[in-house]
Amino acid sequence: MSSPKFVCRFSTIILYLICHVPMALCLSLTAGGDNLLPGWKRACVDYSAANEYISVHYGMDNYFAGAQQTTTEVDVRNARNGVYNFDQQGYVQPKLSDCGFQLISTSPKNHDDSNKDYDASQLIRTIDWNNPNDVTKHYISSYLRNEVIPSCFDQDEILCFAFWNPTVRGEDLPMSSDRSANVTKTAPVAATVHIDTDINACANSSELVHLLLSDKNRVHEDDADFDENQFIRLIEQGHRFVLLNFWQTILPEPVQRAPLGILSVKYQKSKNIAAAAFPDAYPDLEKSLWYCFPDMIPQECLVFKQYDRDASYASDIWHCGLSSIQTSITGPAKKRKNFDVRAFVILKEQVSRTTNRFVPTRRKSELTLDESKCFCSEQAQRRREDDQK
């Protein structure tokens, strides 16, 4: 029988390894062959809104099989331990280019005359998140534009980009009726599985750019020029474009309630590479795994793709707030409050004919853009009313 002293020393070694051994080494120690690591938590996810949306827009029933009406309990894996690569049969560090999401850890700079570094938690406390001008100047323009975007792509890869739909989201926050120039838009935690942007309701590049980057939706940055015609022209010339979501806690404490869950979705294979994605292909739920970055802190920003024109890259990251998860061990956890904003990024790379998803012959929604807006508004209203019953 092991002595208490030996057990204590062994536990200390394990704790040191977990905290200090580089991630790649930890993964090689824990990932054995083709065996998945145990899930971090079990959580209830609700696919029913996504199933309803896809049925109405594309005539595809039971898209997420087995979850037509009710919530489904799933294993949620700790993405800090890596994501499982079925081709390599092992764990890899999550990267935007490989799995469609990535955690950016960085300490924002104070972009004033002093240009000195300070802690990100100080940035979070300093910003008035209800003031769109303060959010744009100190977070979007200074932090996301100057530090996070360059962490996602090489600087010489990017032709242009713009941000849209800045939102403060929380468990107690209402849905803003309209975006105001004086108050940041608010919304409750999105508890049902969804993607933020389905571009297939847009008939062409002009409609897409105008929808996402209209004066009403777009973030107006003082030092960033915006040319709507440039975006349209580059898309029509065949350049790759990516739609990103940036998710950031705005509380000084780690996120311990309703953390963001992200589905690393694998679609059923197709001879046509460009068709092996939403909405053409059904997901392979045996290989589609849920992940979460537990206890996210202000120094971390989660970036994930909502669309990539090039089908050879992972994209279409379905996600939701995992409302059934609470990680506090010392009592009730503070309710989640976060900021999220999206970016439309156009790259120099030209998309090949075989992997180009944004083509005139792509599968389009059976609803017009206006009909789709109506459906989404009515669906959201019904669900809010159901939640209040």
GROMACS .gro file of C-alpha atoms in nm, residues 83-359:
model
  277
   83VAL     CA    1  -0.905   1.833  -3.042
   84TYR     CA    2  -0.924   1.483  -3.183
   85ASN     CA    3  -0.810   1.439  -3.543
   86PHE     CA    4  -0.975   1.126  -3.687
   87ASP     CA    5  -0.734   1.112  -3.981
   88GLN     CA    6  -0.426   1.121  -3.757
   89GLN     CA    7  -0.602   0.925  -3.478
   90GLY     CA    8  -0.464   1.156  -3.215
   91TYR     CA    9  -0.496   1.497  -3.054
   92VAL     CA   10  -0.377   1.824  -3.206
   93GLN     CA   11  -0.376   2.180  -3.085
   94PRO     CA   12  -0.692   2.357  -3.209
   95LYS     CA   13  -0.611   2.600  -3.489
   96LEU     CA   14  -0.840   2.812  -3.702
   97SER     CA   15  -0.690   2.667  -4.021
   98ASP     CA   16  -0.737   2.304  -3.911
   99CYS     CA   17  -1.053   2.271  -3.703
  100GLY     CA   18  -1.216   2.611  -3.754
  101PHE     CA   19  -1.160   2.752  -3.405
  102GLN     CA   20  -0.871   2.875  -3.194
  103LEU     CA   21  -0.814   3.031  -2.854
  104ILE     CA   22  -0.599   3.344  -2.879
  105SER     CA   23  -0.411   3.425  -2.559
  106THR     CA   24  -0.262   3.771  -2.563
  107SER     CA   25  -0.220   4.076  -2.347
  108PRO     CA   26  -0.364   4.386  -2.517
  109LYS     CA   27  -0.156   4.699  -2.539
  110ASN     CA   28  -0.264   5.043  -2.439
  111HIS     CA   29  -0.256   5.206  -2.783
  112ASP     CA   30  -0.210   5.562  -2.667
  113ASP     CA   31   0.102   5.777  -2.664
  114SER     CA   32   0.268   5.566  -2.393
  115ASN     CA   33   0.204   5.238  -2.585
  116LYS     CA   34   0.281   5.040  -2.271
  117ASP     CA   35   0.152   4.691  -2.199
  118TYR     CA   36  -0.110   4.629  -1.938
  119ASP     CA   37  -0.313   4.330  -1.827
  120ALA     CA   38  -0.619   4.234  -2.032
  121SER     CA   39  -0.833   4.218  -1.719
  122GLN     CA   40  -0.756   4.588  -1.671
  123LEU     CA   41  -0.875   4.651  -2.028
  124ILE     CA   42  -1.200   4.468  -1.954
  125ARG     CA   43  -1.260   4.676  -1.641
  126THR     CA   44  -1.172   5.003  -1.816
  127ILE     CA   45  -1.401   4.973  -2.119
  128ASP     CA   46  -1.758   5.099  -2.094
  129TRP     CA   47  -1.923   4.806  -2.271
  130ASN     CA   48  -2.252   4.994  -2.300
  131ASN     CA   49  -2.081   5.266  -2.504
  132PRO     CA   50  -2.031   5.160  -2.869
  133ASN     CA   51  -1.764   5.427  -2.927
  134ASP     CA   52  -1.560   5.308  -2.629
  135VAL     CA   53  -1.591   4.944  -2.737
  136THR     CA   54  -1.490   5.027  -3.095
  137LYS     CA   55  -1.190   5.241  -3.004
  138HIS     CA   56  -1.037   5.041  -2.718
  139TYR     CA   57  -1.138   4.684  -2.800
  140ILE     CA   58  -1.228   4.634  -3.166
  141SER     CA   59  -0.983   4.876  -3.330
  142SER     CA   60  -0.698   4.850  -3.079
  143TYR     CA   61  -0.720   4.487  -2.971
  144LEU     CA   62  -0.898   4.279  -3.236
  145ARG     CA   63  -0.767   4.468  -3.540
  146ASN     CA   64  -0.407   4.508  -3.419
  147GLU     CA   65  -0.352   4.188  -3.222
  148VAL     CA   66  -0.612   3.914  -3.268
  149ILE     CA   67  -0.664   3.927  -3.646
  150PRO     CA   68  -0.284   3.912  -3.708
  151SER     CA   69  -0.278   3.601  -3.485
  152CYS     CA   70  -0.532   3.433  -3.714
  153PHE     CA   71  -0.370   3.506  -4.052
  154ASP     CA   72  -0.036   3.623  -4.184
  155GLN     CA   73  -0.059   3.997  -4.237
  156ASP     CA   74   0.032   3.971  -4.605
  157GLU     CA   75  -0.253   3.723  -4.663
  158ILE     CA   76  -0.526   3.978  -4.588
  159LEU     CA   77  -0.667   4.214  -4.850
  160CYS     CA   78  -0.935   4.378  -4.635
  161PHE     CA   79  -1.170   4.313  -4.346
  162ALA     CA   80  -1.449   4.478  -4.150
  163PHE     CA   81  -1.639   4.406  -3.829
  164TRP     CA   82  -2.014   4.387  -3.777
  165ASN     CA   83  -2.282   4.308  -3.517
  166PRO     CA   84  -2.110   4.398  -3.186
  167THR     CA   85  -2.317   4.252  -2.900
  168VAL     CA   86  -2.300   4.231  -2.522
  169ARG     CA   87  -2.455   3.900  -2.422
  170GLY     CA   88  -2.559   3.776  -2.080
  171GLU     CA   89  -2.795   3.546  -1.893
  172ASP     CA   90  -3.001   3.840  -1.763
  173LEU     CA   91  -2.981   4.067  -2.068
  174PRO     CA   92  -3.276   4.138  -2.299
  175MET     CA   93  -3.275   4.124  -2.676
  176SER     CA   94  -3.227   4.478  -2.808
  177SER     CA   95  -3.504   4.580  -3.046
  178ASP     CA   96  -3.255   4.767  -3.267
  179ARG     CA   97  -2.891   4.869  -3.271
  180SER     CA   98  -2.838   5.219  -3.138
  181ALA     CA   99  -2.553   5.461  -3.201
  182ASN     CA  100  -2.546   5.538  -2.829
  183VAL     CA  101  -2.593   5.199  -2.661
  184THR     CA  102  -2.430   4.865  -2.745
  185LYS     CA  103  -2.672   4.599  -2.865
  186THR     CA  104  -2.760   4.336  -2.601
  187ALA     CA  105  -2.888   3.979  -2.624
  188PRO     CA  106  -2.949   3.683  -2.392
  189VAL     CA  107  -2.728   3.373  -2.401
  190ALA     CA  108  -2.813   3.169  -2.712
  191ALA     CA  109  -2.898   2.831  -2.559
  192THR     CA  110  -2.994   2.650  -2.882
  193VAL     CA  111  -2.747   2.510  -3.135
  194HIS     CA  112  -2.696   2.754  -3.424
  195ILE     CA  113  -2.460   2.920  -3.668
  196ASP     CA  114  -2.464   3.299  -3.688
  197THR     CA  115  -2.462   3.348  -4.063
  198ASP     CA  116  -2.617   3.138  -4.339
  199ILE     CA  117  -2.503   3.306  -4.658
  200ASN     CA  118  -2.716   3.084  -4.883
  201ALA     CA  119  -3.018   3.309  -4.836
  202CYS     CA  120  -2.820   3.574  -5.030
  203ALA     CA  121  -2.857   3.562  -5.407
  204ASN     CA  122  -2.514   3.708  -5.490
  205SER     CA  123  -2.205   3.883  -5.351
  206SER     CA  124  -2.368   4.225  -5.358
  207GLU     CA  125  -2.660   4.109  -5.145
  208LEU     CA  126  -2.423   3.931  -4.905
  209VAL     CA  127  -2.196   4.232  -4.848
  210HIS     CA  128  -2.487   4.471  -4.814
  211LEU     CA  129  -2.661   4.243  -4.564
  212LEU     CA  130  -2.362   4.197  -4.333
  213LEU     CA  131  -2.177   4.526  -4.376
  214SER     CA  132  -2.458   4.777  -4.415
  215ASP     CA  133  -2.419   5.108  -4.232
  216LYS     CA  134  -2.661   4.979  -3.970
  217ASN     CA  135  -2.470   4.656  -3.896
  218ARG     CA  136  -2.107   4.748  -3.959
  219VAL     CA  137  -1.868   4.876  -3.692
  220HIS     CA  138  -1.756   5.224  -3.795
  221GLU     CA  139  -1.386   5.259  -3.716
  222ASP     CA  140  -1.218   5.599  -3.735
  223ASP     CA  141  -0.892   5.473  -3.882
  224ALA     CA  142  -1.024   5.197  -4.108
  225ASP     CA  143  -1.144   5.279  -4.459
  226PHE     CA  144  -1.438   5.078  -4.589
  227ASP     CA  145  -1.534   5.034  -4.953
  228GLU     CA  146  -1.839   4.815  -5.011
  229ASN     CA  147  -1.765   4.792  -5.384
  230GLN     CA  148  -1.415   4.663  -5.310
  231PHE     CA  149  -1.557   4.372  -5.108
  232ILE     CA  150  -1.805   4.287  -5.385
  233ARG     CA  151  -1.540   4.309  -5.657
  234LEU     CA  152  -1.291   4.085  -5.473
  235ILE     CA  153  -1.555   3.819  -5.407
  236GLU     CA  154  -1.658   3.822  -5.772
  237GLN     CA  155  -1.290   3.785  -5.870
  238GLY     CA  156  -1.281   3.454  -5.680
  239HIS     CA  157  -1.092   3.552  -5.365
  240ARG     CA  158  -1.133   3.340  -5.057
  241PHE     CA  159  -1.336   3.503  -4.781
  242VAL     CA  160  -1.397   3.399  -4.421
  243LEU     CA  161  -1.664   3.501  -4.170
  244LEU     CA  162  -1.534   3.494  -3.812
  245ASN     CA  163  -1.687   3.526  -3.467
  246PHE     CA  164  -1.486   3.666  -3.172
  247TRP     CA  165  -1.603   3.567  -2.821
  248GLN     CA  166  -1.467   3.745  -2.514
  249THR     CA  167  -1.569   3.740  -2.146
  250ILE     CA  168  -1.612   4.090  -2.005
  251LEU     CA  169  -1.604   3.990  -1.638
  252PRO     CA  170  -1.278   3.979  -1.440
  253GLU     CA  171  -1.357   3.631  -1.309
  254PRO     CA  172  -1.320   3.309  -1.515
  255VAL     CA  173  -1.635   3.197  -1.699
  256GLN     CA  174  -1.803   2.940  -1.474
  257ARG     CA  175  -2.163   2.944  -1.594
  258ALA     CA  176  -2.308   2.863  -1.937
  259PRO     CA  177  -1.968   2.851  -2.115
  260LEU     CA  178  -1.967   2.853  -2.494
  261GLY     CA  179  -1.983   2.508  -2.649
  262ILE     CA  180  -1.852   2.456  -3.003
  263LEU     CA  181  -1.925   2.161  -3.228
  264SER     CA  182  -1.631   2.039  -3.434
  265VAL     CA  183  -1.855   1.907  -3.708
  266LYS     CA  184  -1.758   1.644  -3.962
  267TYR     CA  185  -1.985   1.611  -4.263
  268GLN     CA  186  -2.070   1.302  -4.461
  269LYS     CA  187  -1.822   1.262  -4.744
  270SER     CA  188  -1.904   1.354  -5.102
  271LYS     CA  189  -1.725   1.316  -5.434
  272ASN     CA  190  -1.783   1.689  -5.476
  273ILE     CA  191  -1.556   1.848  -5.213
  274ALA     CA  192  -1.746   2.176  -5.220
  275ALA     CA  193  -2.069   1.990  -5.137
  276ALA     CA  194  -1.927   1.815  -4.829
  277ALA     CA  195  -2.044   2.092  -4.597
  278PHE     CA  196  -2.355   2.272  -4.477
  279PRO     CA  197  -2.617   2.284  -4.623
  280ASP     CA  198  -2.543   2.016  -4.884
  281ALA     CA  199  -2.421   1.741  -4.652
  282TYR     CA  200  -2.559   1.596  -4.331
  283PRO     CA  201  -2.327   1.595  -4.029
  284ASP     CA  202  -2.164   1.271  -3.924
  285LEU     CA  203  -2.259   1.280  -3.556
  286GLU     CA  204  -2.031   0.988  -3.468
  287LYS     CA  205  -1.730   1.201  -3.561
  288SER     CA  206  -1.869   1.544  -3.469
  289LEU     CA  207  -1.750   1.629  -3.117
  290TRP     CA  208  -1.848   1.903  -2.874
  291TYR     CA  209  -1.569   2.111  -2.715
  292CYS     CA  210  -1.537   2.387  -2.462
  293PHE     CA  211  -1.252   2.599  -2.324
  294PRO     CA  212  -1.328   2.586  -1.950
  295ASP     CA  213  -1.279   2.890  -1.725
  296MET     CA  214  -1.200   3.141  -1.998
  297ILE     CA  215  -1.041   3.460  -1.864
  298PRO     CA  216  -1.015   3.819  -1.998
  299GLN     CA  217  -0.672   3.747  -2.148
  300GLU     CA  218  -0.831   3.496  -2.387
  301CYS     CA  219  -1.036   3.548  -2.703
  302LEU     CA  220  -1.206   3.257  -2.877
  303VAL     CA  221  -1.215   3.289  -3.257
  304PHE     CA  222  -1.426   3.054  -3.467
  305LYS     CA  223  -1.541   3.037  -3.828
  306GLN     CA  224  -1.899   3.079  -3.940
  307TYR     CA  225  -1.812   3.038  -4.307
  308ASP     CA  226  -1.512   2.973  -4.529
  309ARG     CA  227  -1.548   2.998  -4.905
  310ASP     CA  228  -1.284   2.728  -4.951
  311ALA     CA  229  -1.433   2.386  -4.868
  312SER     CA  230  -1.089   2.239  -4.798
  313TYR     CA  231  -1.085   2.429  -4.467
  314ALA     CA  232  -1.298   2.348  -4.162
  315SER     CA  233  -1.587   2.588  -4.123
  316ASP     CA  234  -1.952   2.630  -4.017
  317ILE     CA  235  -1.889   2.597  -3.643
  318TRP     CA  236  -2.225   2.529  -3.478
  319HIS     CA  237  -2.231   2.653  -3.119
  320CYS     CA  238  -2.446   2.739  -2.817
  321GLY     CA  239  -2.428   2.840  -2.453
  322LEU     CA  240  -2.400   2.527  -2.237
  323SER     CA  241  -2.656   2.639  -1.982
  324SER     CA  242  -2.646   2.313  -1.787
  325ILE     CA  243  -2.275   2.352  -1.700
  326GLN     CA  244  -2.149   2.531  -1.391
  327THR     CA  245  -1.787   2.483  -1.283
  328SER     CA  246  -1.769   2.678  -0.957
  329ILE     CA  247  -1.671   2.459  -0.660
  330THR     CA  248  -1.704   2.728  -0.392
  331GLY     CA  249  -2.071   2.820  -0.436
  332PRO     CA  250  -2.296   2.981  -0.696
  333ALA     CA  251  -2.100   3.105  -0.996
  334LYS     CA  252  -2.138   3.456  -1.132
  335LYS     CA  253  -2.371   3.475  -1.429
  336ARG     CA  254  -2.198   3.480  -1.764
  337LYS     CA  255  -2.151   3.808  -1.949
  338ASN     CA  256  -1.954   3.831  -2.271
  339PHE     CA  257  -1.894   4.043  -2.579
  340ASP     CA  258  -1.900   3.903  -2.930
  341VAL     CA  259  -1.849   4.058  -3.271
  342ARG     CA  260  -1.804   3.922  -3.623
  343ALA     CA  261  -1.555   3.994  -3.900
  344PHE     CA  262  -1.575   3.965  -4.278
  345VAL     CA  263  -1.220   3.888  -4.397
  346ILE     CA  264  -1.113   3.874  -4.763
  347LEU     CA  265  -0.781   3.704  -4.841
  348LYS     CA  266  -0.540   3.720  -5.134
  349GLU     CA  267  -0.579   3.351  -5.202
  350GLN     CA  268  -0.791   3.255  -5.504
  351VAL     CA  269  -1.027   2.962  -5.445
  352SER     CA  270  -0.998   2.667  -5.682
  353ARG     CA  271  -1.297   2.556  -5.889
  354THR     CA  272  -1.323   2.222  -5.703
  355THR     CA  273  -1.333   2.373  -5.352
  356ASN     CA  274  -1.528   2.694  -5.420
  357ARG     CA  275  -1.850   2.695  -5.216
  358PHE     CA  276  -1.973   3.041  -5.322
  359VAL     CA  277  -2.074   2.971  -5.681
   0.00000   0.00000   0.00000
